[in-house]
Amino acid sequence: MDMESLKLMNQDMVKLDRFDESNFSRWQDKMKFLLTTLEIFYILAPNLPHIPEDPKLSEDGTLPDQAKVDEVCNQRKRKEEDELLCRGHILNILSDRLYDYFQQMKTAKEI
């Protein structure tokens, strides 16, 4: 089973009530469980390490290994996809009024 199928299946298993400001503790626990199950909760970590831009030169002035460049590109792509998923899941379970307020925020951490 590929990762996308697993993520979709997990969505169906964990149905969350819409957050309407009256159920924060329960909503927060369920949201954390869902994002952890989807392996995207790390996006909200306060100490999430920065992924560097494409490395042009190593510290010693030499060109970096192509495998290293590919690894950094793959890490950046995964983080961008996971950020989008995390933000989308959070927005998806907000009440309409809260969605309208938070939808302009660009990252899951901002929300």
C-alpha atoms as one frame of an Amber mdcrd trajectory, in Angstrom:
protein
   0.000   0.000   0.000   1.515   3.376  -0.962   1.763   6.345   1.412  -1.007
   8.343  -0.267  -3.497   5.492   0.115  -2.504   5.122   3.745  -2.999   8.842
   4.388  -6.448   8.761   2.793  -7.407   5.650   4.752  -6.300   7.271   8.012
  -8.450  10.300   7.254 -11.510   8.087   7.150 -10.621   6.347  10.418 -10.237
   9.547  12.452 -13.248  11.822  12.083 -12.853  15.063  13.967 -15.559  17.387
  15.188 -15.265  20.872  13.772 -13.483  23.200  16.153 -15.889  25.926  17.241
 -13.975  27.279  20.270 -16.018  25.260  22.772 -14.150  21.960  22.437 -10.492
  22.989  22.269  -8.876  20.361  24.542 -10.637  17.431  22.892 -10.089  18.879
  19.406  -6.395  19.511  20.105  -5.792  15.937  21.291  -7.599  14.438  18.301
  -5.814  16.771  15.895  -2.428  15.830  17.348  -3.301  12.137  17.007  -4.399
  12.568  13.381  -1.318  14.559  12.369   0.954  12.088  14.171  -0.742   9.159
  12.427  -0.206  10.899   9.081   3.444  11.512  10.046   3.128  15.262   9.547
   2.926  16.483  13.150   6.652  17.326  12.989   5.702  20.373  10.886   4.379
  22.029  14.063   7.562  21.408  16.072   8.999  24.677  17.401  12.578  23.534
  16.712  12.020  22.195  13.190  15.418  22.396  11.479  15.737  24.635   8.446
  16.401  22.831   5.170  19.128  24.734   3.307  18.729  26.047  -0.199  20.385
  24.059  -2.986  24.001  23.879  -1.892  26.248  25.569  -4.432  29.594  25.133
  -2.712  30.689  23.108   0.269  32.276  24.846   3.246  35.712  24.097   1.816
  34.790  25.695  -1.532  34.259  22.492  -3.520  31.136  21.498  -5.378  28.800
  19.315  -3.328  28.169  15.678  -4.059  25.143  15.200  -6.368  23.640  12.697
  -3.932  23.737  15.387  -1.225  22.038  17.893  -3.536  19.338  15.342  -4.394
  18.811  14.533  -0.709  18.328  18.215   0.160  15.894  18.645  -2.750  13.890
  15.590  -1.636  13.796  16.814   1.973  12.575  20.240   0.855   9.899  18.722
  -1.391   8.632  16.431   1.390   8.534  19.291   3.885   6.563  21.486   1.446
   4.062  18.680   0.788   3.715  17.897   4.498   3.256  21.601   5.304   0.440
  21.788   2.758  -1.210  18.649   4.169  -0.878  19.808   7.767  -2.289  23.271
   7.027  -5.120  21.739   5.003  -6.095  19.263   7.733  -6.165  22.002  10.357
  -8.241  24.344   8.187 -10.570  21.523   7.171 -11.854  20.953  10.688 -12.399
  24.566  11.701 -15.856  26.071  11.895 -16.709  28.278   8.913 -16.135  31.449
  10.918 -12.694  30.296  12.111 -11.796  29.031   8.639 -12.509  32.472   7.187
 -10.253  34.037   9.814  -7.317  31.598   9.548  -7.302  30.717   5.839  -5.087
  33.688   4.949  -2.277  32.320   7.114   0.326  30.589   4.989   1.718  27.973
   7.387   0.302  25.456   9.827   2.409  26.981  12.615   0.780  30.378  12.096
  -2.664  28.853  12.483
